[in-house]
Amino acid sequence: MKFRRSERLIDMTNYLLEHPRQLVSLTFFSERYLSAKSSISEDLGIIKDTFEHQGIGTLKTFPGAAGGVYYIPKVKEEDAERILDDICLQMANPDRLLPGGYLYMTDLLGHPNMVQKVGKLLASAFASKEIDVIMTVATKGIPIAYATAAQLNVPVVIVRPDSRVTEGSTVSINYVSGSSKRIQTMVLSKRSLPEGANVLIVDDFMKAGGTINGMISLLQEFNATLSGIGVLVESEHAEDRLVDEYVSLVKLKNVDVKQKQIEVVRGNYFSRREVVTNENSEL
Amino acid sequence: MKFRRSERLIDMTNYLLEHPRQLVSLTFFSERYLSAKSSISEDLGIIKDTFEHQGIGTLKTFPGAAGGVYYIPKVKEEDAERILDDICLQMANPDRLLPGGYLYMTDLLGHPNMVQKVGKLLASAFASKEIDVIMTVATKGIPIAYATAAQLNVPVVIVRPDSRVTEGSTVSINYVSGSSKRIQTMVLSKRSLPEGANVLIVDDFMKAGGTINGMISLLQEFNATLSGIGVLVESEHAEDRLVDEYVSLVKLKNVDVKQKQIEVVRGNYFSRREVVTNENSEL
């Protein structure tokens, strides 16, 4: 059965959204819809324009026999601002204050919708980097890591504080936690990270950066390369920050336990991330 | 600027896919595209037909002033079979064998694409159940729980073996692990699960079911109701299974360490899940 244009546009949109950063050949679509490649090309032009106009992302097309199309998720400037301000507002809710000045963030990180937005922002920030794998540490970084990985079409590896029998042989290192100055251990399954991989490190929270620094040491054991570091929240007052090149979505500026006030501002997302040219962006 | 039908179809497809199981009013779309509600209704008819034909899911439309449309992700019978057989094939790879007859599954669970398929299958299996929250246990169940939650549009709560300062006050229970018969502890943040919630329990692996049974006990502490149990893998030879009503995607039938053979078959997905009427399904 031949597909009509309207049906092709709907199914292609779903297909491209499900396969980010993967080259899909014109032949594949042409056979899927029993339609001429010229029609498919026209469809892709309409999808590209709409994706860019609506802030969904962009399509790259490659001509020729081995050619095809490639969907890159990208968040529009104004949408990013709105999402970041929403996160700031939600985080500044004084109900989050826990004894010791800690913040309860489990509900925020529990909503797949919020987590997906965070993932799309981080994926946009590192869109032009070469990334083979996303690394995070158990437990809170995991949802953000998967959400970012889904947009970048790469696997996730999870570093743990202890080794498990189901992980096979592991590599373990000791590191010094930045804030408490305690010596801790982190472990990564040997076969989970291929030698020489380009790795994006993702986590939910960075204080002094000791944990992230530990992951960077772990990368060396695997001859892996650091492609970047992305965190949802960075805290201020980390004078001895162990990590200097990173992208943060929001910054915890001040927690006043007595006055029950939390001040949260945008992180360095707009200043540090890659400036990607995009016809429809405000940059 | 008025949107053309082709642009509306692309953007609506993206919007609906990003907002499963949420009522979106015709007014919302009509204002978003500066188009008449009659045109929006026609668009939705085309999207519904294409979603059902292509096995993406279905749309429910509600007429009237407060009416709108509601996207329900659903995997087609034949697609489900293909995904399950692919998981079986990948799991049966003898390279997964670890000392003690354990299986290395970290790579499978590390691929967001695979995890999303598993999530969509579990969401399809429980599509007609009332579910407010998905519960899982750290660490391996987390990606599957989020992937399922994204399709069902509900938050995830994560049970842990220990309590963390960032979780606030917690409820803790002791349970007996089904296979090792050891007493273990699990902990859930008090404010993460609202009283009386309908909970779907999701995990990566079920042997005797001790951990899942522990989570069921924990539900009672919160006056929560069990809506269902879904696991990626169940193991055979669990005569004293502590849990009897569950949906499994695949079943580990036999692990022969000497012969280096792993036998994996489809789980009870097709027999136990809800039979949902769908014009395009083979059922």
Coordinates of C-alpha atoms in Angstrom, one line a residue:
Chain A
M1 CA 0.0 0.0 0.0
K2 CA 1.3 3.4 -1.0
F3 CA 1.4 6.0 1.8
R4 CA -0.1 9.4 1.4
R5 CA 2.1 12.4 2.2
S6 CA 0.2 13.1 5.5
E7 CA 0.8 9.6 6.6
R8 CA 4.4 9.7 5.7
L9 CA 5.0 12.9 7.6
I10 CA 3.5 11.5 10.8
D11 CA 5.4 8.2 10.6
M12 CA 8.7 9.8 9.5
T13 CA 8.4 12.3 12.4
N14 CA 8.0 9.4 14.9
Y15 CA 10.8 7.4 13.2
L16 CA 13.2 10.3 13.3
L17 CA 12.4 11.2 16.9
E18 CA 13.0 7.6 17.9
H19 CA 16.4 7.5 16.0
P20 CA 18.3 10.6 16.8
R21 CA 21.8 11.0 15.4
Q22 CA 21.5 8.0 13.2
L23 CA 21.8 8.2 9.4
V24 CA 18.6 7.0 7.9
S25 CA 18.9 6.4 4.1
L26 CA 16.4 7.8 1.6
T27 CA 16.1 4.3 0.3
F28 CA 14.9 3.1 3.6
F29 CA 12.0 5.6 3.7
S30 CA 11.4 5.1 0.0
E31 CA 10.9 1.4 0.5
R32 CA 9.0 1.8 3.7
Y33 CA 6.4 4.0 2.0
L34 CA 6.6 2.7 -1.6
S35 CA 7.2 6.3 -2.6
A36 CA 9.7 8.0 -5.0
K37 CA 12.9 9.4 -3.4
S38 CA 11.9 12.8 -4.7
S39 CA 8.7 12.8 -2.6
I40 CA 10.7 11.6 0.4
S41 CA 13.1 14.5 -0.1
E42 CA 10.2 17.0 -0.2
D43 CA 8.8 15.4 3.0
L44 CA 12.1 15.8 4.8
G45 CA 12.3 19.4 3.7
I46 CA 8.9 20.1 5.4
I47 CA 9.9 18.2 8.5
K48 CA 13.2 20.0 8.7
D49 CA 11.5 23.4 8.5
T50 CA 8.9 22.5 11.1
F51 CA 11.4 20.9 13.5
E52 CA 13.5 24.1 13.4
H53 CA 10.6 26.4 13.6
Q54 CA 9.0 24.6 16.5
G55 CA 12.3 24.1 18.4
I56 CA 12.3 20.3 18.1
G57 CA 15.7 20.0 16.5
T58 CA 17.1 20.0 13.0
L59 CA 17.7 17.6 10.1
K60 CA 21.0 17.2 8.3
T61 CA 20.7 15.7 4.9
F62 CA 23.5 13.9 3.0
P63 CA 23.1 13.6 -0.8
G64 CA 24.3 10.8 -3.0
A65 CA 23.9 7.1 -3.2
A66 CA 25.0 6.5 0.5
G67 CA 23.1 9.6 1.5
G68 CA 20.3 10.0 3.9
V69 CA 19.0 12.1 6.8
Y70 CA 20.1 12.6 10.4
Y71 CA 18.0 14.1 13.1
I72 CA 19.7 16.2 15.8
P73 CA 17.7 17.1 18.8
K74 CA 18.2 20.8 19.8
V75 CA 16.4 23.0 22.3
K76 CA 15.6 26.5 21.1
E77 CA 17.1 29.4 23.1
E78 CA 13.8 30.7 24.4
D79 CA 12.6 27.2 25.3
A80 CA 15.9 26.5 27.2
E81 CA 15.4 29.7 29.2
R82 CA 11.9 28.8 30.1
I83 CA 12.9 25.3 31.2
L84 CA 15.8 26.6 33.3
D85 CA 13.7 29.2 35.0
D86 CA 11.1 26.6 35.8
I87 CA 13.7 24.4 37.4
C88 CA 15.1 27.3 39.4
L89 CA 11.6 28.2 40.6
Q90 CA 10.8 24.6 41.6
M91 CA 14.1 24.1 43.4
A92 CA 13.8 27.4 45.4
N93 CA 10.7 26.0 47.1
P94 CA 11.6 26.1 50.9
D95 CA 9.8 22.8 51.5
R96 CA 12.8 21.2 50.0
L97 CA 15.0 22.1 52.9
L98 CA 16.3 19.1 54.9
P99 CA 18.2 19.1 58.1
G100 CA 21.8 20.1 57.5
G101 CA 20.9 22.4 54.6
Y102 CA 20.5 19.6 52.2
L103 CA 17.8 19.8 49.5
Y104 CA 15.2 17.2 48.7
M105 CA 15.2 16.8 44.9
T106 CA 13.8 13.3 44.6
D107 CA 10.4 14.5 43.3
L108 CA 12.0 16.6 40.6
L109 CA 14.2 13.8 39.4
G110 CA 11.3 11.4 39.7
H111 CA 9.3 13.0 36.9
P112 CA 10.2 11.5 33.5
N113 CA 9.0 14.6 31.8
M114 CA 11.3 16.9 33.8
V115 CA 14.2 14.4 33.3
Q116 CA 13.6 14.3 29.6
K117 CA 13.8 18.0 29.4
V118 CA 17.1 18.0 31.3
G119 CA 18.4 15.3 29.0
K120 CA 17.5 17.2 25.9
L121 CA 19.2 20.4 27.2
L122 CA 22.4 18.5 28.0
A123 CA 22.3 16.8 24.6
S124 CA 21.9 20.2 22.9
A125 CA 24.8 21.6 24.9
F126 CA 27.1 18.8 23.7
A127 CA 25.6 18.3 20.2
S128 CA 28.8 19.0 18.3
K129 CA 31.1 16.9 20.5
E130 CA 32.2 13.4 19.6
I131 CA 30.5 11.2 22.3
D132 CA 30.5 7.4 22.3
V133 CA 29.3 6.7 25.8
I134 CA 27.7 8.6 28.7
M135 CA 29.1 7.9 32.2
T136 CA 27.4 8.6 35.5
V137 CA 27.6 7.4 39.1
A138 CA 24.8 5.5 40.9
T139 CA 22.1 6.4 41.9
K140 CA 20.8 9.9 41.3
G141 CA 22.6 10.6 38.1
I142 CA 21.2 7.6 36.3
P143 CA 17.8 9.0 35.0
I144 CA 19.5 12.2 33.7
A145 CA 22.3 10.1 32.0
Y146 CA 19.7 7.9 30.2
A147 CA 17.6 10.9 29.2
T148 CA 20.7 12.5 27.7
A149 CA 21.9 9.2 26.1
A150 CA 18.5 8.7 24.5
Q151 CA 18.9 12.1 22.7
L152 CA 22.5 11.4 21.7
N153 CA 21.9 7.7 20.7
V154 CA 24.8 6.4 22.8
P155 CA 24.9 3.8 25.7
V156 CA 25.2 4.6 29.4
V157 CA 27.8 3.1 31.8
I158 CA 27.2 3.4 35.5
V159 CA 30.0 3.7 38.0
R160 CA 29.2 2.2 41.5
P161 CA 30.6 2.5 45.0
D162 CA 30.9 -1.3 45.2
S163 CA 31.4 -4.2 42.9
R164 CA 28.6 -6.7 42.1
V165 CA 28.9 -10.2 40.9
T166 CA 26.7 -9.4 37.9
E167 CA 29.2 -6.9 36.6
G168 CA 32.0 -9.4 35.9
S169 CA 35.6 -8.2 36.5
T170 CA 35.9 -4.6 37.4
V171 CA 38.4 -1.8 37.6
S172 CA 38.4 0.1 40.9
I173 CA 40.0 3.3 42.0
N174 CA 40.2 5.3 45.2
Y175 CA 39.4 9.0 45.2
V176 CA 39.0 11.8 47.7
S177 CA 35.5 13.3 48.0
G178 CA 35.9 17.0 47.5
S179 CA 33.7 18.3 50.3
S180 CA 34.2 15.7 53.1
K181 CA 37.8 14.9 52.2
R182 CA 37.1 11.2 52.8
I183 CA 38.7 8.5 50.7
Q184 CA 36.1 6.6 48.7
T185 CA 36.1 3.9 46.1
M186 CA 34.4 3.7 42.7
V187 CA 34.1 0.7 40.5
L188 CA 33.4 0.2 36.9
S189 CA 32.7 -3.1 35.1
K190 CA 35.7 -3.8 32.8
R191 CA 33.7 -4.7 29.8
S192 CA 31.2 -1.9 30.0
L193 CA 33.6 0.8 28.6
P194 CA 35.4 0.1 25.4
E195 CA 39.1 1.2 25.2
G196 CA 39.6 4.7 23.8
A197 CA 35.9 5.7 24.0
N198 CA 34.9 9.4 24.0
V199 CA 33.0 9.9 27.2
L200 CA 30.5 12.5 28.4
I201 CA 30.2 12.6 32.2
V202 CA 26.7 13.5 33.5
D203 CA 25.6 13.9 37.1
D204 CA 22.7 15.4 39.1
F205 CA 24.7 17.5 41.5
M206 CA 28.3 18.9 41.7
K207 CA 29.7 20.4 44.8
A208 CA 33.5 20.4 44.9
G209 CA 33.6 18.0 42.0
G210 CA 35.3 15.1 43.9
T211 CA 33.1 12.4 42.4
I212 CA 33.4 13.8 38.9
N213 CA 37.1 14.0 39.4
G214 CA 37.1 10.4 40.4
M215 CA 35.3 9.4 37.2
I216 CA 37.9 11.3 35.2
S217 CA 40.6 9.3 36.9
L218 CA 38.7 6.1 36.0
L219 CA 38.6 7.2 32.4
Q220 CA 42.4 7.1 32.3
E221 CA 42.3 3.4 33.4
F222 CA 40.3 2.7 30.3
N223 CA 42.4 5.0 28.0
A224 CA 39.1 6.8 27.4
T225 CA 38.8 10.5 26.5
L226 CA 36.7 13.1 28.3
S227 CA 34.3 14.8 25.9
G228 CA 32.6 16.9 28.4
I229 CA 30.9 17.2 31.8
G230 CA 27.3 18.1 32.3
V231 CA 25.4 18.6 35.6
L232 CA 21.9 19.5 36.5
V233 CA 22.9 21.5 39.6
E234 CA 26.2 23.1 40.7
S235 CA 26.6 24.6 44.1
E236 CA 28.3 27.9 44.8
H237 CA 31.0 28.4 47.4
A238 CA 33.1 25.6 46.0
E239 CA 36.3 27.6 45.9
D240 CA 38.5 24.6 45.6
R241 CA 36.5 23.2 42.7
L242 CA 38.4 20.2 41.3
V243 CA 36.8 20.4 37.9
D244 CA 36.7 23.6 35.8
E245 CA 35.3 22.7 32.4
Y246 CA 31.6 21.8 32.7
V247 CA 28.1 22.8 31.8
S248 CA 25.6 23.3 34.6
L249 CA 21.9 23.9 34.1
V250 CA 21.3 25.7 37.4
K251 CA 23.3 27.0 40.3
L252 CA 22.5 26.7 43.9
K253 CA 23.6 30.1 45.1
N254 CA 22.6 30.3 48.7
V255 CA 20.8 28.1 51.2
D256 CA 19.7 29.9 54.4
V257 CA 18.3 27.2 56.8
K258 CA 17.3 29.8 59.4
Q259 CA 15.4 32.1 57.1
K260 CA 14.2 29.0 55.1
Q261 CA 15.4 30.6 51.8
I262 CA 16.9 28.9 48.9
E263 CA 18.4 30.9 46.0
V264 CA 18.7 29.2 42.7
V265 CA 19.9 30.8 39.5
R266 CA 20.7 29.7 35.9
G267 CA 24.0 27.8 35.6
N268 CA 26.6 28.4 33.0
Y269 CA 24.5 26.7 30.3
F270 CA 24.2 29.7 28.0
S271 CA 27.9 30.8 28.4
R272 CA 29.7 27.5 28.4
R273 CA 27.9 25.3 26.0
E274 CA 28.8 25.0 22.4
V275 CA 27.4 27.8 20.3
V276 CA 25.7 25.9 17.5
T277 CA 24.6 27.8 14.5
N278 CA 20.9 27.4 13.9
E279 CA 18.9 29.5 11.5
N280 CA 16.1 29.7 14.0
S281 CA 17.9 30.3 17.2
E282 CA 18.1 33.7 18.8
L283 CA 21.9 33.5 19.1
Chain B
M1 CA 1.2 32.8 11.3
K2 CA -1.2 30.1 10.3
F3 CA 0.1 26.6 10.1
R4 CA -0.4 24.4 7.0
R5 CA -1.8 20.9 7.6
S6 CA 1.6 19.3 6.9
E7 CA 3.3 21.4 9.6
R8 CA 0.4 20.8 12.0
L9 CA 0.7 17.0 11.5
I10 CA 4.5 17.0 12.2
D11 CA 4.2 19.2 15.3
M12 CA 1.1 17.5 16.7
T13 CA 2.8 14.1 16.3
N14 CA 5.8 15.4 18.3
Y15 CA 3.6 17.0 20.9
L16 CA 1.4 13.9 21.4
L17 CA 4.5 11.6 21.6
E18 CA 5.9 13.9 24.3
H19 CA 2.7 13.9 26.3
P20 CA 1.3 10.4 26.5
R21 CA -1.8 9.8 28.6
Q22 CA -2.5 13.5 29.0
L23 CA -5.7 15.1 27.8
V24 CA -4.8 17.8 25.3
S25 CA -7.7 20.1 24.5
L26 CA -8.8 20.9 20.9
T27 CA -8.6 24.5 22.0
F28 CA -4.9 24.2 22.8
F29 CA -4.1 22.9 19.3
S30 CA -6.5 25.3 17.7
E31 CA -4.8 28.3 19.3
R32 CA -1.3 26.8 18.8
Y33 CA -1.8 26.6 15.0
L34 CA -4.4 29.4 14.6
S35 CA -6.6 26.8 12.9
A36 CA -10.3 25.9 13.2
K37 CA -11.2 23.1 15.5
S38 CA -12.7 21.2 12.6
S39 CA -9.3 21.2 10.9
I40 CA -7.7 20.0 14.1
S41 CA -10.2 17.2 14.4
E42 CA -9.4 16.1 10.8
D43 CA -5.7 16.2 11.6
L44 CA -6.2 14.0 14.7
G45 CA -8.2 11.5 12.6
I46 CA -5.3 11.1 10.2
I47 CA -2.8 10.8 13.1
K48 CA -4.9 8.2 14.9
D49 CA -5.1 6.1 11.7
T50 CA -1.4 6.3 11.1
F51 CA -0.4 5.7 14.7
E52 CA -2.6 2.5 14.7
H53 CA -1.5 1.3 11.3
Q54 CA 2.2 1.8 12.1
G55 CA 2.0 0.4 15.6
I56 CA 2.9 3.6 17.4
G57 CA -0.2 3.7 19.7
T58 CA -3.7 5.0 19.5
L59 CA -5.6 8.3 20.2
K60 CA -8.7 8.6 22.3
T61 CA -10.8 11.6 21.5
F62 CA -13.3 13.1 23.9
P63 CA -16.0 15.4 22.4
G64 CA -17.5 18.4 24.0
A65 CA -16.4 21.7 25.4
A66 CA -13.9 20.1 27.9
G67 CA -13.0 17.5 25.3
G68 CA -9.7 16.8 23.7
V69 CA -7.4 14.0 22.7
Y70 CA -5.3 11.5 24.6
Y71 CA -2.4 9.5 23.2
I72 CA -1.9 6.0 24.5
P73 CA 1.4 4.3 23.5
K74 CA 0.8 0.7 22.4
V75 CA 3.1 -1.9 20.8
K76 CA 1.6 -3.9 18.0
E77 CA 1.5 -7.7 18.5
E78 CA 4.0 -8.4 15.7
D79 CA 6.4 -5.7 16.9
A80 CA 6.3 -7.0 20.4
E81 CA 7.1 -10.5 19.1
R82 CA 10.0 -9.2 17.2
I83 CA 11.4 -7.2 20.2
L84 CA 11.0 -10.1 22.6
D85 CA 12.7 -12.5 20.2
D86 CA 15.5 -10.0 19.7
I87 CA 16.0 -9.8 23.5
C88 CA 16.0 -13.6 23.8
L89 CA 18.6 -13.9 21.1
Q90 CA 20.9 -11.2 22.6
M91 CA 20.6 -12.7 26.1
A92 CA 21.4 -16.2 24.9
N93 CA 24.9 -15.1 23.8
P94 CA 27.3 -17.3 25.8
D95 CA 29.7 -14.4 26.3
R96 CA 27.3 -13.2 29.0
L97 CA 28.2 -16.1 31.3
L98 CA 29.9 -15.0 34.5
P99 CA 31.4 -17.2 37.2
G100 CA 28.6 -18.7 39.3
G101 CA 26.2 -18.9 36.4
Y102 CA 25.3 -15.2 36.6
L103 CA 24.6 -13.3 33.4
Y104 CA 26.2 -10.0 32.3
M105 CA 23.3 -7.8 31.2
T106 CA 24.8 -4.3 31.8
D107 CA 25.3 -3.7 28.0
L108 CA 21.7 -4.6 27.2
L109 CA 20.4 -2.3 30.0
G110 CA 22.9 0.4 28.9
H111 CA 21.3 1.0 25.5
P112 CA 18.6 3.7 25.8
N113 CA 17.1 2.3 22.6
M114 CA 16.6 -1.2 24.1
V115 CA 15.5 0.2 27.4
Q116 CA 12.9 2.4 25.7
K117 CA 11.5 -0.6 23.8
V118 CA 11.2 -2.5 27.1
G119 CA 9.5 0.5 28.7
K120 CA 7.0 0.7 25.9
L121 CA 6.2 -3.0 26.1
L122 CA 5.6 -2.8 29.9
A123 CA 3.5 0.3 29.4
S124 CA 1.4 -1.5 26.8
A125 CA 1.0 -4.4 29.1
F126 CA -0.5 -2.2 31.8
A127 CA -2.2 0.3 29.6
S128 CA -5.6 -0.2 31.1
K129 CA -4.6 -0.2 34.7
E130 CA -4.8 2.7 37.1
I131 CA -1.3 3.7 37.8
D132 CA -0.1 6.8 39.7
V133 CA 3.5 5.9 40.4
I134 CA 6.1 3.4 39.3
M135 CA 8.3 1.8 42.0
T136 CA 11.6 0.1 41.5
V137 CA 14.7 -0.8 43.5
A138 CA 18.2 0.7 43.0
T139 CA 20.1 0.2 40.8
K140 CA 19.4 -2.0 37.7
G141 CA 15.7 -1.5 37.7
I142 CA 15.9 2.3 37.4
P143 CA 16.3 2.7 33.6
I144 CA 13.5 0.4 32.9
A145 CA 11.3 2.1 35.4
Y146 CA 11.9 5.5 33.9
A147 CA 11.3 4.2 30.3
T148 CA 8.0 2.7 31.4
A149 CA 7.1 5.8 33.4
A150 CA 7.8 8.1 30.4
Q151 CA 5.2 6.1 28.4
L152 CA 2.6 6.1 31.2
N153 CA 3.3 9.8 32.2
V154 CA 3.8 9.0 35.9
P155 CA 6.6 9.6 38.4
V156 CA 9.2 7.0 39.6
V157 CA 10.0 6.3 43.2
I158 CA 13.2 4.4 44.0
V159 CA 13.6 2.0 46.9
R160 CA 17.2 1.8 48.3
P161 CA 19.1 -0.6 50.5
D162 CA 20.2 2.3 52.8
S163 CA 18.9 5.7 53.7
R164 CA 20.5 8.9 52.5
V165 CA 20.5 12.3 54.0
T166 CA 19.1 13.8 50.8
E167 CA 16.0 11.6 51.1
G168 CA 14.6 13.3 54.2
S169 CA 12.8 11.0 56.7
T170 CA 12.3 7.4 55.4
V171 CA 10.3 4.3 56.0
S172 CA 12.4 1.2 56.3
I173 CA 11.4 -2.5 56.3
N174 CA 13.2 -5.8 56.6
Y175 CA 12.6 -8.6 54.2
V176 CA 13.9 -12.0 53.4
S177 CA 15.7 -12.3 50.0
G178 CA 14.0 -15.2 48.2
S179 CA 17.0 -17.0 46.9
S180 CA 19.7 -16.4 49.6
K181 CA 17.2 -16.4 52.5
R182 CA 19.2 -13.5 54.1
I183 CA 17.4 -10.7 55.9
Q184 CA 17.9 -7.4 54.1
T185 CA 16.6 -3.9 54.5
M186 CA 14.9 -1.6 52.1
V187 CA 14.2 2.1 52.6
L188 CA 11.9 4.6 50.9
S189 CA 11.7 8.3 51.4
K190 CA 8.5 9.2 53.2
R191 CA 7.5 12.0 51.0
S192 CA 8.3 10.3 47.7
L193 CA 5.1 8.1 47.7
P194 CA 1.7 9.8 48.4
E195 CA -0.7 7.9 50.6
G196 CA -3.1 5.6 48.7
A197 CA -1.2 5.7 45.4
N198 CA -1.7 3.0 42.8
V199 CA 1.7 1.6 42.2
L200 CA 3.2 -0.5 39.3
I201 CA 6.4 -2.3 40.5
V202 CA 9.0 -2.7 37.8
D203 CA 12.4 -4.5 38.0
D204 CA 15.0 -5.9 35.7
F205 CA 15.2 -9.5 37.1
M206 CA 13.0 -11.7 39.3
K207 CA 14.3 -14.9 40.7
A208 CA 12.3 -16.1 43.7
G209 CA 10.6 -12.6 44.0
G210 CA 11.9 -11.7 47.5
T211 CA 12.8 -8.1 46.5
I212 CA 9.5 -7.6 44.8
N213 CA 7.7 -9.1 47.8
G214 CA 9.6 -6.6 50.0
M215 CA 8.4 -3.7 47.9
I216 CA 4.8 -5.0 48.2
S217 CA 5.3 -5.0 52.0
L218 CA 6.6 -1.4 51.7
L219 CA 3.4 -0.4 49.8
Q220 CA 1.3 -1.4 52.9
E221 CA 3.3 1.0 55.0
F222 CA 2.1 3.8 52.6
N223 CA -1.4 2.5 52.3
A224 CA -0.7 2.2 48.6
T225 CA -2.3 -0.2 46.2
L226 CA -0.4 -2.6 43.9
S227 CA -1.5 -2.1 40.3
G228 CA 0.8 -4.7 38.8
I229 CA 4.3 -6.1 38.6
G230 CA 6.4 -6.1 35.4
V231 CA 9.9 -7.5 35.0
L232 CA 12.3 -7.8 32.0
V233 CA 13.6 -11.2 33.0
E234 CA 12.2 -14.0 35.2
S235 CA 14.2 -17.0 36.0
E236 CA 12.9 -20.5 35.9
H237 CA 13.3 -23.1 38.6
A238 CA 11.8 -20.7 41.2
E239 CA 9.5 -23.2 42.7
D240 CA 8.9 -21.2 45.8
R241 CA 8.1 -18.0 43.9
L242 CA 6.8 -15.5 46.4
V243 CA 4.9 -13.5 43.8
D244 CA 2.4 -15.0 41.4
E245 CA 0.8 -12.1 39.4
Y246 CA 3.3 -10.5 37.2
V247 CA 4.2 -9.8 33.6
S248 CA 7.6 -10.9 32.3
L249 CA 9.1 -10.1 28.9
V250 CA 11.5 -13.0 28.8
K251 CA 12.3 -16.1 30.8
L252 CA 15.7 -17.5 31.6
K253 CA 15.1 -21.2 31.2
N254 CA 18.4 -22.8 31.6
V255 CA 22.0 -21.8 32.2
D256 CA 24.6 -24.5 31.6
V257 CA 27.9 -23.1 32.7
K258 CA 29.8 -26.2 31.6
Q259 CA 28.4 -26.3 28.1
K260 CA 28.3 -22.5 28.0
Q261 CA 24.7 -22.5 26.9
I262 CA 22.0 -20.1 27.9
E263 CA 18.4 -20.8 27.0
V264 CA 16.1 -17.8 27.0
V265 CA 12.4 -17.9 25.8
R266 CA 9.5 -15.4 25.7
G267 CA 8.1 -14.7 29.2
N268 CA 4.4 -14.6 30.0
Y269 CA 3.9 -11.2 28.2
F270 CA 1.4 -12.5 25.7
S271 CA -0.6 -14.6 28.1
R272 CA -0.7 -12.5 31.3
R273 CA -0.9 -8.9 30.1
E274 CA -4.2 -7.1 29.7
V275 CA -5.9 -8.0 26.4
V276 CA -6.5 -4.5 25.0
T277 CA -8.8 -4.3 22.0
N278 CA -7.1 -2.6 19.1
E279 CA -8.5 -2.7 15.6
N280 CA -5.0 -3.3 14.2
S281 CA -3.8 -5.9 16.6
E282 CA -3.7 -9.5 15.8
L283 CA -5.5 -10.5 19.0

